């Protein structure tokens, strides 16, 4: 019993020993940025005049409200990723927003003010086509949803279905759009391509078909792409072949079987060659008819504002050149906004009256395009009436690189949201460069000696520079101290970037799926540079490598981004400076062949750039940089350069060796039978990882040596049979040089997704146990035994003894999104696992809990080794969340990077959001804690000092008195 | 003796029966699990069901927290949102067994397991127990998930106070004797002969057994002659339990 209590006490002590965040540390060295993704639909909240909300629905299945003044989020709802959470439509009415989600599976209504759900209903199956609000007698009460074969009407107040009707002939007719002009009918428009249009008018009240008619349109293939409804329910279509406009009047007693044709030539208009004209119409209020004015786009930069008036089409204004157009309504006024190019770097937006096409005075707004950004793609206008009844406006511009820019007249940028950062693919943390003076001092040692006198002078001058810098630093401190705290602003710019004492501030180089690269200051989170690569294929895979760090002044640091098209395998390289984001003048080699593998070798050329080896599909190797020096080094080193290739489609792992003529030779091959299992992932160790201790001291004072094979690969396989009784997850540990299988473990009745961390001498992986329906962790540790075979060098080719393998499994009470291990400079600090949870927390779990040597029965030895007794369930304690309440949605990756302090590891978690913080796995043992009590220590010192003074004096007096006695 | 083998046999039989019942239970259980899986594999677009419930944070208005809350079913397998009154419904869930969690950054909710049979009829909720997955503590359905308070994310700083310092056992151990050494002679005037007498008396009072000879006396007796050695030994034996008693 006493033993148990002791054990329990020990547990408590250990649990408490784990570091957590203190409340006063909030926001001190961590920051979070929240994103929503590429905007698909956006509406300004016009319900209240003073509303500051813009609601957005994005391609990342996020629905959010942004503050138009600051660009921050009011609220955000993150749905399931993938097609099931896909937002198909966004309709906005009053303070309700209606969303159609998951290809028409769900209909949701949100309260825009609170950000809470009003109702959610499940729609009948069928592929979604279009939804629209339906008004009657000036009020909007219903929403109509058109699917491939059905049309249904729902109440806005509670989502209940008012009626549902099967669409006639839905096998042959492709129903594409639905329209309501606010007078009691709902029109479903369908098409039989290159034959005719089917128009069905439904009664809003009971869903009865009022009229059904087919109209000949042999030239039309898609209603959505080339038609619009304008004015009093006139369907207008454009045909590029003829070229002409076709019109048809939608009304309950339609009887025409033909569309009225108006050739564009008769209007004096011409379509640009190979351009499909587009119509843009506007319906300010769903309870009323659309405007009779509309835009017709005739070329990539040519828009026309046309008016339909008594069966006639009138050209109100011709905009050329114009990039984008948009309608917007405030009160009774509707305006048309046109964005036209001004010069190479700027665009201007102007407002025009929609009814007359007249330009509104003082409505020019200049949008300055970022030379490192993309072209404008969409504009959203928020107009408002000024006191003198004239129209003012703000504009939100969306560019190709997913950036949202919110601008106010005459061109003041209120905020920018870099939504590309919602999809970070890979990242690196690069040390900041030394300052100019530091570099100058460093440079002194690098140069060749040129005479005694000049050396002395140089020394003196550099000392002078240091003195000067110090004095100016002091002066700045003094100057800042006098100013109030709020005015002191340390803005970080590229110019004043420099490394701090402990190298805690770094440059985060982030690569996003859209092909935009960012350089972010890790301390503040401010974006220091951005660079948009506009020729990146949509399905590209990226790999970022640091070829030269900042340590080699005056050579600039250099990063190489490998961009690979996943379909063709063709690869391009983008070489850039990670501190400034500028493209390097070094020209990367052209790679005509698909690339299979890339390796960054520890070899350096004469300019200190690490050598990148690229293996193409002919198994030929090319080096970058490929100077003579490099090739010579490669020839010398060739016999010790090995690499492996993974072909998961064939289930094949193969190892190759480099020959001196830069050709390759296969030396091993492991085939994993495809019928039974497939390779899911292959994980090696991180090259910048250091292991401090070679072994573990056991309870009996002997040493258990770790098996530290730097070439070890952990291969994860999953069974192809997904039945829960027969599915399994396999882990194979293979030596990447020899192909020798070190260990194989199979987890039966388990399935993926498997998350794995491979480091030092251990592999931790997580899987779903189908038998017990829970997530489980398993840890494998490899040990050489009580003696090291060769303690100086590890060679894969000379290791006769197989390592001892220990394994233990645990229950984890949550699913996980991603997993990574902390990393420190020298590897002395104990390791933690950083686990991203679906709830948004990042759990810092000490590796100590995942130790296969945790004993079931406690003995004296295991106690002296500090082993925690085995408990099947691992705990999630919210105190271990490194991001406290700053939850991160959809964590996809966690990047850990060592800092200059051994105790500190820099962590960046990215997903929909980005979060940066520091963790101290073994607490801050190398610096004073930030709550260190300077007052106490100084007061104690002072008190002791005075006490000695006084007692000395007293002793003297006593001595004197004694002498007198 | 003759009854004992029979008894043992009975025990074995009982054990067997128990094992069998466990097996049966286990078998039933796995079958129940296999049911939905099989249903899923045969009819891919099978019936979909709805998990309904309500989340309550006592003493907090729902508007203040629903915009940050989500309902996660089996991680992010299915996602539901909370209505402005705190109720929720996760639609489109195929039959199976799920862990339902209400997630907010501020409030803590217990996870609940919900099982839906392939017919969608028998849905019940129970508290999640990952270790004994077969143990069932039923909860009402639709779910009523009550928050057990705000999350505690932060550790308390060790604050430094005078009381902590003084109440430290080490400090107590050092300070108290010091006080006694320094203060006691000052309080009690040792030069006063009356007082000295009194103290001596009190010392004698402290001695529980005045009849016992003094140690020095004992020693002299011991060394003076072997005659009294046995007596001395017995008396020394006698002191020990007395000391123990004290």
PDB file of N, CA, C and O in Angstrom, chain A residues 310-371:
ATOM      1  N   UNK A 310     -37.355  48.573 -73.656  1.00  0.00           N
ATOM      2  CA  UNK A 310     -38.452  48.360 -74.597  1.00  0.00           C
ATOM      3  C   UNK A 310     -38.052  47.487 -75.776  1.00  0.00           C
ATOM      4  O   UNK A 310     -38.291  47.822 -76.936  1.00  0.00           O
ATOM      5  N   UNK A 311     -37.407  46.390 -75.480  1.00  0.00           N
ATOM      6  CA  UNK A 311     -37.040  45.476 -76.547  1.00  0.00           C
ATOM      7  C   UNK A 311     -35.819  45.914 -77.325  1.00  0.00           C
ATOM      8  O   UNK A 311     -35.397  45.233 -78.251  1.00  0.00           O
ATOM      9  N   UNK A 312     -35.243  47.022 -76.950  1.00  0.00           N
ATOM     10  CA  UNK A 312     -34.069  47.524 -77.651  1.00  0.00           C
ATOM     11  C   UNK A 312     -32.855  47.445 -76.714  1.00  0.00           C
ATOM     12  O   UNK A 312     -32.997  47.562 -75.500  1.00  0.00           O
ATOM     13  N   UNK A 313     -31.706  47.282 -77.314  1.00  0.00           N
ATOM     14  CA  UNK A 313     -30.486  47.292 -76.514  1.00  0.00           C
ATOM     15  C   UNK A 313     -29.704  48.548 -76.824  1.00  0.00           C
ATOM     16  O   UNK A 313     -29.457  48.869 -77.988  1.00  0.00           O
ATOM     17  N   UNK A 314     -29.387  49.282 -75.780  1.00  0.00           N
ATOM     18  CA  UNK A 314     -28.681  50.551 -75.948  1.00  0.00           C
ATOM     19  C   UNK A 314     -27.318  50.421 -75.286  1.00  0.00           C
ATOM     20  O   UNK A 314     -27.211  49.884 -74.180  1.00  0.00           O
ATOM     21  N   UNK A 315     -26.290  50.870 -75.947  1.00  0.00           N
ATOM     22  CA  UNK A 315     -24.962  50.890 -75.345  1.00  0.00           C
ATOM     23  C   UNK A 315     -24.835  52.147 -74.509  1.00  0.00           C
ATOM     24  O   UNK A 315     -24.969  53.254 -75.026  1.00  0.00           O
ATOM     25  N   UNK A 316     -24.613  51.955 -73.193  1.00  0.00           N
ATOM     26  CA  UNK A 316     -24.451  53.123 -72.334  1.00  0.00           C
ATOM     27  C   UNK A 316     -23.011  53.590 -72.318  1.00  0.00           C
ATOM     28  O   UNK A 316     -22.738  54.777 -72.342  1.00  0.00           O
ATOM     29  N   UNK A 317     -22.093  52.641 -72.244  1.00  0.00           N
ATOM     30  CA  UNK A 317     -20.689  53.040 -72.189  1.00  0.00           C
ATOM     31  C   UNK A 317     -19.810  51.876 -72.584  1.00  0.00           C
ATOM     32  O   UNK A 317     -20.116  50.729 -72.290  1.00  0.00           O
ATOM     33  N   UNK A 318     -18.730  52.195 -73.224  1.00  0.00           N
ATOM     34  CA  UNK A 318     -17.747  51.186 -73.637  1.00  0.00           C
ATOM     35  C   UNK A 318     -16.510  51.365 -72.761  1.00  0.00           C
ATOM     36  O   UNK A 318     -15.983  52.473 -72.668  1.00  0.00           O
ATOM     37  N   UNK A 319     -16.126  50.287 -72.076  1.00  0.00           N
ATOM     38  CA  UNK A 319     -14.933  50.388 -71.218  1.00  0.00           C
ATOM     39  C   UNK A 319     -13.809  49.612 -71.868  1.00  0.00           C
ATOM     40  O   UNK A 319     -13.892  48.384 -72.003  1.00  0.00           O
ATOM     41  N   UNK A 320     -12.807  50.322 -72.295  1.00  0.00           N
ATOM     42  CA  UNK A 320     -11.649  49.651 -72.861  1.00  0.00           C
ATOM     43  C   UNK A 320     -10.446  50.529 -72.627  1.00  0.00           C
ATOM     44  O   UNK A 320     -10.470  51.672 -73.053  1.00  0.00           O
ATOM     45  N   UNK A 321      -9.429  50.147 -71.997  1.00  0.00           N
ATOM     46  CA  UNK A 321      -9.276  48.822 -71.403  1.00  0.00           C
ATOM     47  C   UNK A 321      -9.894  48.760 -69.994  1.00  0.00           C
ATOM     48  O   UNK A 321      -9.869  49.744 -69.275  1.00  0.00           O
ATOM     49  N   UNK A 322     -10.444  47.639 -69.678  1.00  0.00           N
ATOM     50  CA  UNK A 322     -10.987  47.423 -68.335  1.00  0.00           C
ATOM     51  C   UNK A 322     -10.667  46.003 -67.924  1.00  0.00           C
ATOM     52  O   UNK A 322     -10.710  45.088 -68.746  1.00  0.00           O
ATOM     53  N   UNK A 323     -10.291  45.823 -66.682  1.00  0.00           N
ATOM     54  CA  UNK A 323      -9.912  44.484 -66.209  1.00  0.00           C
ATOM     55  C   UNK A 323     -11.081  43.765 -65.546  1.00  0.00           C
ATOM     56  O   UNK A 323     -11.343  42.592 -65.807  1.00  0.00           O
ATOM     57  N   UNK A 324     -11.758  44.485 -64.656  1.00  0.00           N
ATOM     58  CA  UNK A 324     -12.815  43.855 -63.872  1.00  0.00           C
ATOM     59  C   UNK A 324     -13.968  44.828 -63.726  1.00  0.00           C
ATOM     60  O   UNK A 324     -13.775  46.038 -63.705  1.00  0.00           O
ATOM     61  N   UNK A 325     -15.163  44.264 -63.610  1.00  0.00           N
ATOM     62  CA  UNK A 325     -16.328  45.107 -63.370  1.00  0.00           C
ATOM     63  C   UNK A 325     -17.135  44.497 -62.244  1.00  0.00           C
ATOM     64  O   UNK A 325     -17.022  43.309 -61.952  1.00  0.00           O
ATOM     65  N   UNK A 326     -17.948  45.335 -61.624  1.00  0.00           N
ATOM     66  CA  UNK A 326     -18.797  44.829 -60.548  1.00  0.00           C
ATOM     67  C   UNK A 326     -19.941  45.801 -60.327  1.00  0.00           C
ATOM     68  O   UNK A 326     -19.790  47.008 -60.506  1.00  0.00           O
ATOM     69  N   UNK A 327     -21.110  45.257 -59.979  1.00  0.00           N
ATOM     70  CA  UNK A 327     -22.251  46.098 -59.604  1.00  0.00           C
ATOM     71  C   UNK A 327     -22.330  46.142 -58.083  1.00  0.00           C
ATOM     72  O   UNK A 327     -21.931  45.196 -57.400  1.00  0.00           O
ATOM     73  N   UNK A 328     -22.887  47.226 -57.568  1.00  0.00           N
ATOM     74  CA  UNK A 328     -23.129  47.292 -56.128  1.00  0.00           C
ATOM     75  C   UNK A 328     -24.282  48.236 -55.889  1.00  0.00           C
ATOM     76  O   UNK A 328     -24.523  49.158 -56.682  1.00  0.00           O
ATOM     77  N   UNK A 329     -25.012  47.987 -54.800  1.00  0.00           N
ATOM     78  CA  UNK A 329     -26.200  48.784 -54.517  1.00  0.00           C
ATOM     79  C   UNK A 329     -26.125  49.308 -53.099  1.00  0.00           C
ATOM     80  O   UNK A 329     -25.736  48.594 -52.182  1.00  0.00           O
ATOM     81  N   UNK A 330     -26.485  50.581 -52.945  1.00  0.00           N
ATOM     82  CA  UNK A 330     -26.674  51.104 -51.603  1.00  0.00           C
ATOM     83  C   UNK A 330     -27.959  51.904 -51.629  1.00  0.00           C
ATOM     84  O   UNK A 330     -28.159  52.752 -52.488  1.00  0.00           O
ATOM     85  N   UNK A 331     -28.822  51.637 -50.708  1.00  0.00           N
ATOM     86  CA  UNK A 331     -30.121  52.310 -50.702  1.00  0.00           C
ATOM     87  C   UNK A 331     -30.840  52.038 -52.014  1.00  0.00           C
ATOM     88  O   UNK A 331     -31.060  50.900 -52.407  1.00  0.00           O
ATOM     89  N   UNK A 332     -31.144  53.094 -52.725  1.00  0.00           N
ATOM     90  CA  UNK A 332     -31.844  52.952 -54.001  1.00  0.00           C
ATOM     91  C   UNK A 332     -30.874  52.998 -55.174  1.00  0.00           C
ATOM     92  O   UNK A 332     -31.241  52.711 -56.297  1.00  0.00           O
ATOM     93  N   UNK A 333     -29.655  53.399 -54.881  1.00  0.00           N
ATOM     94  CA  UNK A 333     -28.709  53.634 -55.972  1.00  0.00           C
ATOM     95  C   UNK A 333     -27.913  52.391 -56.292  1.00  0.00           C
ATOM     96  O   UNK A 333     -27.433  51.694 -55.400  1.00  0.00           O
ATOM     97  N   UNK A 334     -27.791  52.129 -57.567  1.00  0.00           N
ATOM     98  CA  UNK A 334     -26.929  51.050 -58.005  1.00  0.00           C
ATOM     99  C   UNK A 334     -25.817  51.645 -58.844  1.00  0.00           C
ATOM    100  O   UNK A 334     -26.064  52.506 -59.700  1.00  0.00           O
ATOM    101  N   UNK A 335     -24.626  51.196 -58.554  1.00  0.00           N
ATOM    102  CA  UNK A 335     -23.488  51.732 -59.292  1.00  0.00           C
ATOM    103  C   UNK A 335     -22.730  50.583 -59.933  1.00  0.00           C
ATOM    104  O   UNK A 335     -22.862  49.427 -59.527  1.00  0.00           O
ATOM    105  N   UNK A 336     -21.978  50.939 -60.949  1.00  0.00           N
ATOM    106  CA  UNK A 336     -21.120  49.967 -61.605  1.00  0.00           C
ATOM    107  C   UNK A 336     -19.687  50.404 -61.361  1.00  0.00           C
ATOM    108  O   UNK A 336     -19.350  51.571 -61.580  1.00  0.00           O
ATOM    109  N   UNK A 337     -18.882  49.490 -60.880  1.00  0.00           N
ATOM    110  CA  UNK A 337     -17.478  49.810 -60.635  1.00  0.00           C
ATOM    111  C   UNK A 337     -16.640  49.144 -61.718  1.00  0.00           C
ATOM    112  O   UNK A 337     -16.886  47.991 -62.083  1.00  0.00           O
ATOM    113  N   UNK A 338     -15.701  49.878 -62.229  1.00  0.00           N
ATOM    114  CA  UNK A 338     -14.861  49.354 -63.302  1.00  0.00           C
ATOM    115  C   UNK A 338     -13.410  49.555 -62.909  1.00  0.00           C
ATOM    116  O   UNK A 338     -13.007  50.655 -62.516  1.00  0.00           O
ATOM    117  N   UNK A 339     -12.661  48.492 -63.004  1.00  0.00           N
ATOM    118  CA  UNK A 339     -11.233  48.598 -62.723  1.00  0.00           C
ATOM    119  C   UNK A 339     -10.477  48.586 -64.044  1.00  0.00           C
ATOM    120  O   UNK A 339     -10.671  47.688 -64.865  1.00  0.00           O
ATOM    121  N   UNK A 340      -9.683  49.609 -64.251  1.00  0.00           N
ATOM    122  CA  UNK A 340      -8.927  49.667 -65.500  1.00  0.00           C
ATOM    123  C   UNK A 340      -7.448  49.872 -65.193  1.00  0.00           C
ATOM    124  O   UNK A 340      -7.100  50.484 -64.186  1.00  0.00           O
ATOM    125  N   UNK A 341      -6.597  49.346 -66.035  1.00  0.00           N
ATOM    126  CA  UNK A 341      -5.165  49.505 -65.769  1.00  0.00           C
ATOM    127  C   UNK A 341      -4.731  50.949 -65.948  1.00  0.00           C
ATOM    128  O   UNK A 341      -5.189  51.632 -66.865  1.00  0.00           O
ATOM    129  N   UNK A 342      -3.897  51.420 -65.064  1.00  0.00           N
ATOM    130  CA  UNK A 342      -3.430  52.807 -65.131  1.00  0.00           C
ATOM    131  C   UNK A 342      -2.031  52.830 -65.736  1.00  0.00           C
ATOM    132  O   UNK A 342      -1.778  53.452 -66.739  1.00  0.00           O
ATOM    133  N   UNK A 343      -1.142  52.125 -65.059  1.00  0.00           N
ATOM    134  CA  UNK A 343       0.174  51.903 -65.634  1.00  0.00           C
ATOM    135  C   UNK A 343       0.608  50.507 -65.231  1.00  0.00           C
ATOM    136  O   UNK A 343      -0.222  49.700 -64.813  1.00  0.00           O
ATOM    137  N   UNK A 344       1.901  50.247 -65.322  1.00  0.00           N
ATOM    138  CA  UNK A 344       2.341  48.874 -65.071  1.00  0.00           C
ATOM    139  C   UNK A 344       2.124  48.419 -63.646  1.00  0.00           C
ATOM    140  O   UNK A 344       1.942  47.232 -63.371  1.00  0.00           O
ATOM    141  N   UNK A 345       2.158  49.358 -62.716  1.00  0.00           N
ATOM    142  CA  UNK A 345       2.114  48.953 -61.317  1.00  0.00           C
ATOM    143  C   UNK A 345       0.812  49.313 -60.633  1.00  0.00           C
ATOM    144  O   UNK A 345       0.630  48.966 -59.481  1.00  0.00           O
ATOM    145  N   UNK A 346      -0.070  50.026 -61.293  1.00  0.00           N
ATOM    146  CA  UNK A 346      -1.276  50.462 -60.593  1.00  0.00           C
ATOM    147  C   UNK A 346      -2.506  50.333 -61.477  1.00  0.00           C
ATOM    148  O   UNK A 346      -2.416  50.335 -62.708  1.00  0.00           O
ATOM    149  N   UNK A 347      -3.652  50.198 -60.810  1.00  0.00           N
ATOM    150  CA  UNK A 347      -4.936  50.158 -61.490  1.00  0.00           C
ATOM    151  C   UNK A 347      -5.797  51.241 -60.876  1.00  0.00           C
ATOM    152  O   UNK A 347      -5.597  51.631 -59.728  1.00  0.00           O
ATOM    153  N   UNK A 348      -6.765  51.701 -61.609  1.00  0.00           N
ATOM    154  CA  UNK A 348      -7.691  52.658 -61.024  1.00  0.00           C
ATOM    155  C   UNK A 348      -9.093  52.089 -61.079  1.00  0.00           C
ATOM    156  O   UNK A 348      -9.469  51.394 -62.019  1.00  0.00           O
ATOM    157  N   UNK A 349      -9.859  52.354 -60.027  1.00  0.00           N
ATOM    158  CA  UNK A 349     -11.251  51.923 -59.981  1.00  0.00           C
ATOM    159  C   UNK A 349     -12.106  53.172 -60.047  1.00  0.00           C
ATOM    160  O   UNK A 349     -11.843  54.159 -59.355  1.00  0.00           O
ATOM    161  N   UNK A 350     -13.110  53.144 -60.895  1.00  0.00           N
ATOM    162  CA  UNK A 350     -14.014  54.273 -61.025  1.00  0.00           C
ATOM    163  C   UNK A 350     -15.441  53.787 -60.883  1.00  0.00           C
ATOM    164  O   UNK A 350     -15.759  52.655 -61.230  1.00  0.00           O
ATOM    165  N   UNK A 351     -16.293  54.665 -60.396  1.00  0.00           N
ATOM    166  CA  UNK A 351     -17.708  54.331 -60.281  1.00  0.00           C
ATOM    167  C   UNK A 351     -18.499  55.020 -61.385  1.00  0.00           C
ATOM    168  O   UNK A 351     -18.196  56.155 -61.769  1.00  0.00           O
ATOM    169  N   UNK A 352     -19.509  54.313 -61.852  1.00  0.00           N
ATOM    170  CA  UNK A 352     -20.383  54.860 -62.883  1.00  0.00           C
ATOM    171  C   UNK A 352     -21.815  54.612 -62.448  1.00  0.00           C
ATOM    172  O   UNK A 352     -22.111  53.613 -61.790  1.00  0.00           O
ATOM    173  N   UNK A 353     -22.659  55.511 -62.805  1.00  0.00           N
ATOM    174  CA  UNK A 353     -24.074  55.307 -62.506  1.00  0.00           C
ATOM    175  C   UNK A 353     -24.575  54.169 -63.384  1.00  0.00           C
ATOM    176  O   UNK A 353     -24.340  54.144 -64.593  1.00  0.00           O
ATOM    177  N   UNK A 354     -25.255  53.214 -62.781  1.00  0.00           N
ATOM    178  CA  UNK A 354     -25.684  52.063 -63.557  1.00  0.00           C
ATOM    179  C   UNK A 354     -26.776  52.439 -64.547  1.00  0.00           C
ATOM    180  O   UNK A 354     -26.890  51.857 -65.623  1.00  0.00           O
ATOM    181  N   UNK A 355     -27.596  53.426 -64.203  1.00  0.00           N
ATOM    182  CA  UNK A 355     -28.719  53.740 -65.087  1.00  0.00           C
ATOM    183  C   UNK A 355     -28.300  54.522 -66.310  1.00  0.00           C
ATOM    184  O   UNK A 355     -28.836  54.334 -67.396  1.00  0.00           O
ATOM    185  N   UNK A 356     -27.319  55.402 -66.134  1.00  0.00           N
ATOM    186  CA  UNK A 356     -26.971  56.275 -67.246  1.00  0.00           C
ATOM    187  C   UNK A 356     -25.592  55.975 -67.820  1.00  0.00           C
ATOM    188  O   UNK A 356     -25.316  56.342 -68.954  1.00  0.00           O
ATOM    189  N   UNK A 357     -24.755  55.343 -67.049  1.00  0.00           N
ATOM    190  CA  UNK A 357     -23.405  55.099 -67.524  1.00  0.00           C
ATOM    191  C   UNK A 357     -22.503  56.302 -67.325  1.00  0.00           C
ATOM    192  O   UNK A 357     -21.372  56.315 -67.783  1.00  0.00           O
ATOM    193  N   UNK A 358     -23.025  57.319 -66.623  1.00  0.00           N
ATOM    194  CA  UNK A 358     -22.212  58.512 -66.380  1.00  0.00           C
ATOM    195  C   UNK A 358     -21.212  58.244 -65.287  1.00  0.00           C
ATOM    196  O   UNK A 358     -21.503  57.541 -64.315  1.00  0.00           O
ATOM    197  N   UNK A 359     -20.069  58.865 -65.430  1.00  0.00           N
ATOM    198  CA  UNK A 359     -19.049  58.683 -64.400  1.00  0.00           C
ATOM    199  C   UNK A 359     -19.390  59.508 -63.188  1.00  0.00           C
ATOM    200  O   UNK A 359     -19.804  60.662 -63.309  1.00  0.00           O
ATOM    201  N   UNK A 360     -19.250  58.939 -61.996  1.00  0.00           N
ATOM    202  CA  UNK A 360     -19.503  59.695 -60.780  1.00  0.00           C
ATOM    203  C   UNK A 360     -18.228  60.420 -60.384  1.00  0.00           C
ATOM    204  O   UNK A 360     -17.139  59.857 -60.449  1.00  0.00           O
ATOM    205  N   UNK A 361     -18.398  61.670 -60.008  1.00  0.00           N
ATOM    206  CA  UNK A 361     -17.234  62.505 -59.707  1.00  0.00           C
ATOM    207  C   UNK A 361     -16.566  62.059 -58.412  1.00  0.00           C
ATOM    208  O   UNK A 361     -17.218  61.566 -57.500  1.00  0.00           O
ATOM    209  N   UNK A 362     -15.307  62.294 -58.344  1.00  0.00           N
ATOM    210  CA  UNK A 362     -14.505  62.004 -57.146  1.00  0.00           C
ATOM    211  C   UNK A 362     -14.672  60.564 -56.676  1.00  0.00           C
ATOM    212  O   UNK A 362     -14.829  60.296 -55.490  1.00  0.00           O
ATOM    213  N   UNK A 363     -14.682  59.657 -57.581  1.00  0.00           N
ATOM    214  CA  UNK A 363     -14.800  58.268 -57.152  1.00  0.00           C
ATOM    215  C   UNK A 363     -13.617  57.432 -57.633  1.00  0.00           C
ATOM    216  O   UNK A 363     -13.701  56.223 -57.711  1.00  0.00           O
ATOM    217  N   UNK A 364     -12.537  58.104 -57.969  1.00  0.00           N
ATOM    218  CA  UNK A 364     -11.380  57.344 -58.433  1.00  0.00           C
ATOM    219  C   UNK A 364     -10.619  56.788 -57.234  1.00  0.00           C
ATOM    220  O   UNK A 364     -10.478  57.458 -56.215  1.00  0.00           O
ATOM    221  N   UNK A 365     -10.201  55.567 -57.400  1.00  0.00           N
ATOM    222  CA  UNK A 365      -9.458  54.908 -56.332  1.00  0.00           C
ATOM    223  C   UNK A 365      -8.283  54.203 -56.993  1.00  0.00           C
ATOM    224  O   UNK A 365      -8.457  53.530 -58.001  1.00  0.00           O
ATOM    225  N   UNK A 366      -7.123  54.411 -56.442  1.00  0.00           N
ATOM    226  CA  UNK A 366      -5.935  53.819 -57.050  1.00  0.00           C
ATOM    227  C   UNK A 366      -5.574  52.548 -56.298  1.00  0.00           C
ATOM    228  O   UNK A 366      -5.458  52.555 -55.072  1.00  0.00           O
ATOM    229  N   UNK A 367      -5.429  51.496 -57.030  1.00  0.00           N
ATOM    230  CA  UNK A 367      -4.993  50.235 -56.430  1.00  0.00           C
ATOM    231  C   UNK A 367      -3.584  49.941 -56.935  1.00  0.00           C
ATOM    232  O   UNK A 367      -3.375  49.736 -58.128  1.00  0.00           O
ATOM    233  N   UNK A 368      -2.642  49.989 -56.029  1.00  0.00           N
ATOM    234  CA  UNK A 368      -1.249  49.752 -56.421  1.00  0.00           C
ATOM    235  C   UNK A 368      -0.993  48.258 -56.367  1.00  0.00           C
ATOM    236  O   UNK A 368      -1.193  47.617 -55.342  1.00  0.00           O
ATOM    237  N   UNK A 369      -0.568  47.714 -57.480  1.00  0.00           N
ATOM    238  CA  UNK A 369      -0.323  46.272 -57.532  1.00  0.00           C
ATOM    239  C   UNK A 369       1.065  45.960 -57.008  1.00  0.00           C
ATOM    240  O   UNK A 369       2.023  46.663 -57.313  1.00  0.00           O
ATOM    241  N   UNK A 370       1.131  44.928 -56.214  1.00  0.00           N
ATOM    242  CA  UNK A 370       2.409  44.475 -55.686  1.00  0.00           C
ATOM    243  C   UNK A 370       3.189  43.820 -56.825  1.00  0.00           C
ATOM    244  O   UNK A 370       2.686  42.894 -57.452  1.00  0.00           O
ATOM    245  N   UNK A 371       4.403  44.300 -57.100  1.00  0.00           N
ATOM    246  CA  UNK A 371       5.158  43.658 -58.195  1.00  0.00           C
ATOM    247  C   UNK A 371       5.455  42.188 -57.906  1.00  0.00           C
ATOM    248  O   UNK A 371       5.678  41.409 -58.825  1.00  0.00           O
TER     249      UNK A 371
END
